[in-house]
mmCIF file of C-alpha atoms in Angstrom:
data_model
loop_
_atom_site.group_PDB
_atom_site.id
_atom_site.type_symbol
_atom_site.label_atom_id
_atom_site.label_comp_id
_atom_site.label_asym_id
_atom_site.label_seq_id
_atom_site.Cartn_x
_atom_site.Cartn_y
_atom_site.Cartn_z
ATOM 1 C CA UNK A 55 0.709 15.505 -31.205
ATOM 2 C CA UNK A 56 -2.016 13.601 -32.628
ATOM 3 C CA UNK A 57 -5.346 15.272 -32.747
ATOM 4 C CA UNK A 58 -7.869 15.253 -29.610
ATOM 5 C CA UNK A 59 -4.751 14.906 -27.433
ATOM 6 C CA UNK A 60 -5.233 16.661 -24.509
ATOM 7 C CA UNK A 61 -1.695 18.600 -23.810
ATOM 8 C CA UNK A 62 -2.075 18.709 -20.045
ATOM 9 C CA UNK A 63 -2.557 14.889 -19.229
ATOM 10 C CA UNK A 64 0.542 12.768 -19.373
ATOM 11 C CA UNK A 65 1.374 9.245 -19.310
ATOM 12 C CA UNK A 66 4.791 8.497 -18.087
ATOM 13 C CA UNK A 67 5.957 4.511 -19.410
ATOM 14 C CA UNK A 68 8.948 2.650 -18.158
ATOM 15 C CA UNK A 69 9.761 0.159 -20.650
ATOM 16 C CA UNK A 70 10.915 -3.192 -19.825
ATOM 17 C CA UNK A 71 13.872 -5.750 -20.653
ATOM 18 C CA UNK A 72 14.790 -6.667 -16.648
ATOM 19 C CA UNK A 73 16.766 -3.524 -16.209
ATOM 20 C CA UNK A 74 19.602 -4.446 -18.577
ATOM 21 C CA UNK A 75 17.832 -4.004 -21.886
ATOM 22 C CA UNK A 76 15.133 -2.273 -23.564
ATOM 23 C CA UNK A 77 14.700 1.172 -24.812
ATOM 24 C CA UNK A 78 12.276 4.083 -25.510
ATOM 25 C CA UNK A 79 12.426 2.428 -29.125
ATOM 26 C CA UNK A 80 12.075 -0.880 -28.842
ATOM 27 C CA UNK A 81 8.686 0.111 -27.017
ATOM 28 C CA UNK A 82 7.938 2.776 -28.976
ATOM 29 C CA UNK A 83 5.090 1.581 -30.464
ATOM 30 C CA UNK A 84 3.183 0.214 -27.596
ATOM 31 C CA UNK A 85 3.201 3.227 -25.422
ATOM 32 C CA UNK A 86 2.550 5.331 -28.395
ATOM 33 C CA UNK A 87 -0.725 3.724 -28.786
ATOM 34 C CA UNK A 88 -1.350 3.720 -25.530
ATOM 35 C CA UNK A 89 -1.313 7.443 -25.515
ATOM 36 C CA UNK A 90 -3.672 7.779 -28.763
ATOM 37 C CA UNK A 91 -5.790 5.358 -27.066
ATOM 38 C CA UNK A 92 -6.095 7.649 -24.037
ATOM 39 C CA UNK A 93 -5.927 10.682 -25.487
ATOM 40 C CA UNK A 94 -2.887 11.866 -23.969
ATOM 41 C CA UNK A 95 0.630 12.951 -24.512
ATOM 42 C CA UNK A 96 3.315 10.117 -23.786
ATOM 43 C CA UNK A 97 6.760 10.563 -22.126
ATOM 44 C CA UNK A 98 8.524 7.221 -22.393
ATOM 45 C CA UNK A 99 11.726 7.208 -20.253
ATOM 46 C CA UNK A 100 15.194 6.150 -21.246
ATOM 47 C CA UNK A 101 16.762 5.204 -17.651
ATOM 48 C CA UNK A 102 20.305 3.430 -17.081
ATOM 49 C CA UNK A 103 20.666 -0.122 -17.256
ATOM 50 C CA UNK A 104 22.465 -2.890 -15.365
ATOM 51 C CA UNK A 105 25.290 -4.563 -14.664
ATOM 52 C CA UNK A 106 26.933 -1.275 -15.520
ATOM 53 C CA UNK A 107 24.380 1.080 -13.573
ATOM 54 C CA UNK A 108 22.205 -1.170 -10.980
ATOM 55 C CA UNK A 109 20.064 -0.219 -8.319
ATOM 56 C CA UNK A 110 19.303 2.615 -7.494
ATOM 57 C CA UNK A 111 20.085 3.989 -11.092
ATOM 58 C CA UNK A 112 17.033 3.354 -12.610
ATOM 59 C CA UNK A 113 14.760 4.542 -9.894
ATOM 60 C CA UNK A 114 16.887 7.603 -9.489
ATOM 61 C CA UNK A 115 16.318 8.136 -13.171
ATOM 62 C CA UNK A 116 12.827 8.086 -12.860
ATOM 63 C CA UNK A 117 12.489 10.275 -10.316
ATOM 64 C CA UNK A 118 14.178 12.410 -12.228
ATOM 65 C CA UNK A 119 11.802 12.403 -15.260
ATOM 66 C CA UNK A 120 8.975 12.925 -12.618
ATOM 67 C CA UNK A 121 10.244 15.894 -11.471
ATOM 68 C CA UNK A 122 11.257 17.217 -14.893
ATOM 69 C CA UNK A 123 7.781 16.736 -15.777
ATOM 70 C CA UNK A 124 6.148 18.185 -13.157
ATOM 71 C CA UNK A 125 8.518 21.675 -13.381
ATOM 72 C CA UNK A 126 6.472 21.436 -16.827
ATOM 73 C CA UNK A 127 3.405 22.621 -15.056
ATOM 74 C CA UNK A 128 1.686 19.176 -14.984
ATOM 75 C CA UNK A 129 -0.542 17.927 -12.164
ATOM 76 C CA UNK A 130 0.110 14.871 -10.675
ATOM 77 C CA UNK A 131 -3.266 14.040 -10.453
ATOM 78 C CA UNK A 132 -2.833 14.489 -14.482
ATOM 79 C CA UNK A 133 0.081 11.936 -14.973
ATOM 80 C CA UNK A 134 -0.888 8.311 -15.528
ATOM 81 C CA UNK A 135 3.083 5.921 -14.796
ATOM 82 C CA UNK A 136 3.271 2.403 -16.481
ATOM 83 C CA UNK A 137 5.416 0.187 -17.602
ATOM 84 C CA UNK A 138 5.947 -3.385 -18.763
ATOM 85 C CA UNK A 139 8.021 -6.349 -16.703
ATOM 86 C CA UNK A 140 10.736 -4.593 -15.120
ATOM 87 C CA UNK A 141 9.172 -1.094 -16.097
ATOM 88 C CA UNK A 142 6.018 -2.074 -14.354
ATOM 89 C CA UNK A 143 8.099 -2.321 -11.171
ATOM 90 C CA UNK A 144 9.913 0.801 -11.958
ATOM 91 C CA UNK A 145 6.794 2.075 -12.037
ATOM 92 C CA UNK A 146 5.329 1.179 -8.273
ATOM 93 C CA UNK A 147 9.226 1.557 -7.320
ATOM 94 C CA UNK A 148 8.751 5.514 -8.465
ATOM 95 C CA UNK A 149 5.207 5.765 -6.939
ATOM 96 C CA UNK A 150 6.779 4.310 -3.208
ATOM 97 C CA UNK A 151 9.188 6.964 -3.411
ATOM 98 C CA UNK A 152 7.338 9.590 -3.814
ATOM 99 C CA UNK A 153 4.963 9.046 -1.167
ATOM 100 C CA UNK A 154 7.765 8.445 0.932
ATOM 101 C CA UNK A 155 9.126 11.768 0.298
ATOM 102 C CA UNK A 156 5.356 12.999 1.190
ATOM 103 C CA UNK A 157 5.109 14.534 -2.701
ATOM 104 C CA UNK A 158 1.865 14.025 -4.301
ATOM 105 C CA UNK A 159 1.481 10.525 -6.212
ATOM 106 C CA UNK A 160 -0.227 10.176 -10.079
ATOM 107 C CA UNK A 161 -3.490 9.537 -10.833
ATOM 108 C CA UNK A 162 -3.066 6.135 -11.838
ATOM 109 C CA UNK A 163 -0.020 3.093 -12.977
ATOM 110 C CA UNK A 164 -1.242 0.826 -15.899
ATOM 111 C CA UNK A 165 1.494 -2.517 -15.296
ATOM 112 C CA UNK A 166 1.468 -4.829 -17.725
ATOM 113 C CA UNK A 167 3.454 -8.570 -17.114
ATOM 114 C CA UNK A 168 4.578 -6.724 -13.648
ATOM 115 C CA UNK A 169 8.401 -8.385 -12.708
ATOM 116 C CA UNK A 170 7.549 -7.462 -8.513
ATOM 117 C CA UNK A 171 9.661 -10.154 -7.407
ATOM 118 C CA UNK A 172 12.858 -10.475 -8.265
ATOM 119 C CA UNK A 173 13.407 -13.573 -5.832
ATOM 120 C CA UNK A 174 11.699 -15.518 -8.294
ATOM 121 C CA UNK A 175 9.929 -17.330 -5.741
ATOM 122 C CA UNK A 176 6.242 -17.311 -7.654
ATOM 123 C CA UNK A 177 4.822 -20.771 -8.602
ATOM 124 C CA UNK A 178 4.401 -20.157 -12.053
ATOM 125 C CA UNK A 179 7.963 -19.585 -12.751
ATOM 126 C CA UNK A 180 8.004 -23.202 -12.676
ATOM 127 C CA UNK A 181 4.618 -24.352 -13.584
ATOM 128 C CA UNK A 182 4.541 -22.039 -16.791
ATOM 129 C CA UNK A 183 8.324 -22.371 -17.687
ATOM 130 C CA UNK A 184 7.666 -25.174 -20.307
ATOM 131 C CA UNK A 185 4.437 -22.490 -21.455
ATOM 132 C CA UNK A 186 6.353 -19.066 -21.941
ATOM 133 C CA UNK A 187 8.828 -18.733 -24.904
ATOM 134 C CA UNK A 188 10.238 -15.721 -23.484
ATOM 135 C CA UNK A 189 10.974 -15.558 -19.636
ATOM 136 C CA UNK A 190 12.476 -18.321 -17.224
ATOM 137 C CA UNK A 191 13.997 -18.625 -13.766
ATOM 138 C CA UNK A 192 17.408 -19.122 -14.752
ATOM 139 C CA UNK A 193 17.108 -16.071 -17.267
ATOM 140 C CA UNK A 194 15.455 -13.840 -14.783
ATOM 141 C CA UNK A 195 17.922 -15.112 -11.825
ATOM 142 C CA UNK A 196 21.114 -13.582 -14.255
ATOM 143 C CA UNK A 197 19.096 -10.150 -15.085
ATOM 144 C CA UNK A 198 18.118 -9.663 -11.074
ATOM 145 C CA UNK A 199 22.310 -10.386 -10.299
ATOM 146 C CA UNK A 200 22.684 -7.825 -12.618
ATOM 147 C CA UNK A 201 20.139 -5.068 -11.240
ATOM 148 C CA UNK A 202 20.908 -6.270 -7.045
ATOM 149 C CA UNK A 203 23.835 -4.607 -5.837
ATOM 150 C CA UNK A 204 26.359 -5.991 -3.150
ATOM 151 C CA UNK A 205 24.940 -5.551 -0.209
ATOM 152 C CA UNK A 206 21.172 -5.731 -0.861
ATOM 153 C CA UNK A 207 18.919 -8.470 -0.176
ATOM 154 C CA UNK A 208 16.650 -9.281 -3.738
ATOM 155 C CA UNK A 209 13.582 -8.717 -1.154
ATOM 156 C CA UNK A 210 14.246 -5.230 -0.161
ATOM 157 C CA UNK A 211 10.717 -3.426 -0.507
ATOM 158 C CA UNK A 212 12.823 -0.654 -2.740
ATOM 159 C CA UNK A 213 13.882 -4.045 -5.679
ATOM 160 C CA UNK A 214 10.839 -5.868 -5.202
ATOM 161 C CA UNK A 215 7.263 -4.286 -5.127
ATOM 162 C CA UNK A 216 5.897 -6.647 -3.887
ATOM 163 C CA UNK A 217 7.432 -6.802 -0.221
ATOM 164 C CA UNK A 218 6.243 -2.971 -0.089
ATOM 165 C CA UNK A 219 4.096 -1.782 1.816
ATOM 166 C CA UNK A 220 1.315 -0.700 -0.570
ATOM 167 C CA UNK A 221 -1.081 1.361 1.124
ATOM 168 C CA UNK A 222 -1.688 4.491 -0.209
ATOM 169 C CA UNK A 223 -0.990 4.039 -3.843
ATOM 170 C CA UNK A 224 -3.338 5.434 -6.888
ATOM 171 C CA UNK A 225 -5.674 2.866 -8.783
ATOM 172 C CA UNK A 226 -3.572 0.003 -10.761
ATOM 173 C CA UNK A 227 -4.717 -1.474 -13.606
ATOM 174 C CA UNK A 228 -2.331 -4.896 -13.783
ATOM 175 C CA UNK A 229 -2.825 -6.717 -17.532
ATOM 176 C CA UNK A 230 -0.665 -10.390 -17.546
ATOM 177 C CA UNK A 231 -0.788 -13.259 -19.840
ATOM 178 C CA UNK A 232 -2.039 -16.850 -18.828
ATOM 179 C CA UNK A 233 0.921 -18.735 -20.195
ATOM 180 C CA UNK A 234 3.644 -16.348 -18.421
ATOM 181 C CA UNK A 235 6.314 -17.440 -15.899
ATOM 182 C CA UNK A 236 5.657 -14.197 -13.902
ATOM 183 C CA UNK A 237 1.581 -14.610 -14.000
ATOM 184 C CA UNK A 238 1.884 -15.306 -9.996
ATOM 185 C CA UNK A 239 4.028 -11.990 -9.749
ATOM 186 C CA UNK A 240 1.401 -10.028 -11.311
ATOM 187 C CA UNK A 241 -1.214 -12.130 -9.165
ATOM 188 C CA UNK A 242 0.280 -11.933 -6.079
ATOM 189 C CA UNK A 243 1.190 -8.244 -6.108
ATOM 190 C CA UNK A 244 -2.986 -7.567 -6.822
ATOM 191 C CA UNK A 245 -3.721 -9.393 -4.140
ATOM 192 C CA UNK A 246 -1.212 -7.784 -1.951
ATOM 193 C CA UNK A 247 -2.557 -4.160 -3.192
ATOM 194 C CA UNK A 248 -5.884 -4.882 -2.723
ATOM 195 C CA UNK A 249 -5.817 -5.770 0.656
ATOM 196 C CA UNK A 250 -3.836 -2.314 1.626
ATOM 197 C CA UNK A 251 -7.082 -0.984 0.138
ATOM 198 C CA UNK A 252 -5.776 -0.020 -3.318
ATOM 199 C CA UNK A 253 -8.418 -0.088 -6.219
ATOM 200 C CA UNK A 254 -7.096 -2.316 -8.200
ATOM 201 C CA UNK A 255 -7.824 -4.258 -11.657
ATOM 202 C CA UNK A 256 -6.535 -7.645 -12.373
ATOM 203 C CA UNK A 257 -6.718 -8.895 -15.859
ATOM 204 C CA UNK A 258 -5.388 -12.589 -17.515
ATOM 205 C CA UNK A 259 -5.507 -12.561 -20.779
ATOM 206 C CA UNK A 260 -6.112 -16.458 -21.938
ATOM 207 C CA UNK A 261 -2.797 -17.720 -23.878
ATOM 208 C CA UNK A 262 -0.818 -14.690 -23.773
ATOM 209 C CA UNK A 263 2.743 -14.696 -23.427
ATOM 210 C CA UNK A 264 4.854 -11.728 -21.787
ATOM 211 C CA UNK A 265 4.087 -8.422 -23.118
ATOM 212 C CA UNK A 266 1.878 -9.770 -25.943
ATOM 213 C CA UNK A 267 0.957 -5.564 -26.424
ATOM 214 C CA UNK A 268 4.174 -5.138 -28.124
ATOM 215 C CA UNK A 269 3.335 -7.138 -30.884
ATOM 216 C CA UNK A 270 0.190 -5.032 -31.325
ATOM 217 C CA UNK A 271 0.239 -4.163 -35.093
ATOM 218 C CA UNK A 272 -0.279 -8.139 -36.097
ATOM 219 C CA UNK A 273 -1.591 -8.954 -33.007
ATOM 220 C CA UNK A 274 -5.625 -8.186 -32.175
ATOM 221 C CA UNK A 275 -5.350 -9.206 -28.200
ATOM 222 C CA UNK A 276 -2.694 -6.482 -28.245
ATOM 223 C CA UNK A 277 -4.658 -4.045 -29.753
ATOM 224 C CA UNK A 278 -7.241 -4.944 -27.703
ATOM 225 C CA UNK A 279 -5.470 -4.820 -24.198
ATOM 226 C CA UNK A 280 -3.760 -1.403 -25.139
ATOM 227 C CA UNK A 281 -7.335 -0.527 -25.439
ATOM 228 C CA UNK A 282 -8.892 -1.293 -21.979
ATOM 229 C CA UNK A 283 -5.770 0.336 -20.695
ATOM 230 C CA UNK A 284 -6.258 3.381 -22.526
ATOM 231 C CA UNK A 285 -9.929 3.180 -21.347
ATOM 232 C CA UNK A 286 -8.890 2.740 -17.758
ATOM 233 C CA UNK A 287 -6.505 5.615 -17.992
ATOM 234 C CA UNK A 288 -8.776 8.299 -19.208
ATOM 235 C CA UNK A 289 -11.171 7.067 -16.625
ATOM 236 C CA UNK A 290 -8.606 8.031 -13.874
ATOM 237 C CA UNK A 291 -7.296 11.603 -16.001
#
């Protein structure tokens, strides 16, 4: 634990890679220092991935965590949940269930490059595609195939965050980059969760790509956006 942690504020992170990639170690680093940052001890979740465990795998997962954590003795309103890309959605995904099961929500979700629609029917996923070296339609169309089971519509509220109905949840803090594909999923969904009345922070960081904090040790705009959201999460712990 690194010193001036304090041992009874958690932050919870989902990690991204569209549900069918990704681990607790290839985003090791970045929610690592987002903990220091904040001053708080970091759980980073290793949940299922798709096509061999879809939906409702990695929400099921974690709840799980949640729940583990919270038979630790931890408040809610001492748990911070974020996530990057598909871990950002994870994130609200976890939030809508638990206020649909009427249990008490965290304080706060940090989302970074949030993947909230998995129709792919934002604007920038064409106007950006010849921008962002990492994430396109056709790319993001074969990772959502992957996560949707039979059955399911890509729009159902419990996939795609933003079709939810967002009223009610804690104080997000969404960070995106101007030159991703998904900028108008991270746009759209503060828009949407502002006008349910949910405090929430939008920031576009000029000529960013997708999850530019994971590059954080070489990169300064990393360091510096892992900063405002560890700022933003002690604010709200």
């Amino acid at each position: 634990m690194v010193p001036g942690t304090d041992p009874s504020r958690v932050l919870v992170f989902f990690h991204g890679g569209g549900y069918c990639s990704g681990s607790i170690r290839s985003h090791r680093r970045m929610a690592t220092e987002a903990g220091r940052g904040a001053g708080v001890r970091t759980l980073a979740v290793g949940y299922r991935l798709a096509p061999e465990h879809p939906f409702p795998a990695a929400r099921d997962d974690a709840l799980t965590a949640w729940h583990w954590l919270r038979k630790q003795g931890i408040d809610a309103a001492h748990i911070a949940v974020g996530g990057d890309s598909a871990g950002a959605n994870l994130s609200v995904a976890l939030i809508n269930q638990l206020r649909a099961d009427s249990e008490e929500l965290p304080a706060c979700a940090w989302l970074v490059s949030p993947w909230t629609d998995l129709t792919m029917s934002g604007s920038t996923m064409t106007t950006k595609d010849a921008v962002d070296p990492l994430m396109h339609k056709g790319y993001l169309q074969e990772l959502a195939n992957a996560y949707v089971p039979a059955g399911m519509e890509s729009n159902d509220p419990r996939i795609s965050v933003l079709y939810a109905d967002l009223h009610g949840l804690p104080p997000a803090l969404i960070q995106v980059g101007s030159e991703e594909a998904l900028l108008d999923d991270a746009s759209r969904f503060a828009t949407a969760a502002g006008a349910a009345d949910v405090p929430v922070t939008l920031e576009i960081w000029p000529h960013m790509i997708h999850a530019w904090h994971l590059w954080n040790a070489h990169l300064d705009a990393g360091r510096r956006a892992l900063a405002s959201a560890a700022a933003f999460i002690r604010r709200h712990l």
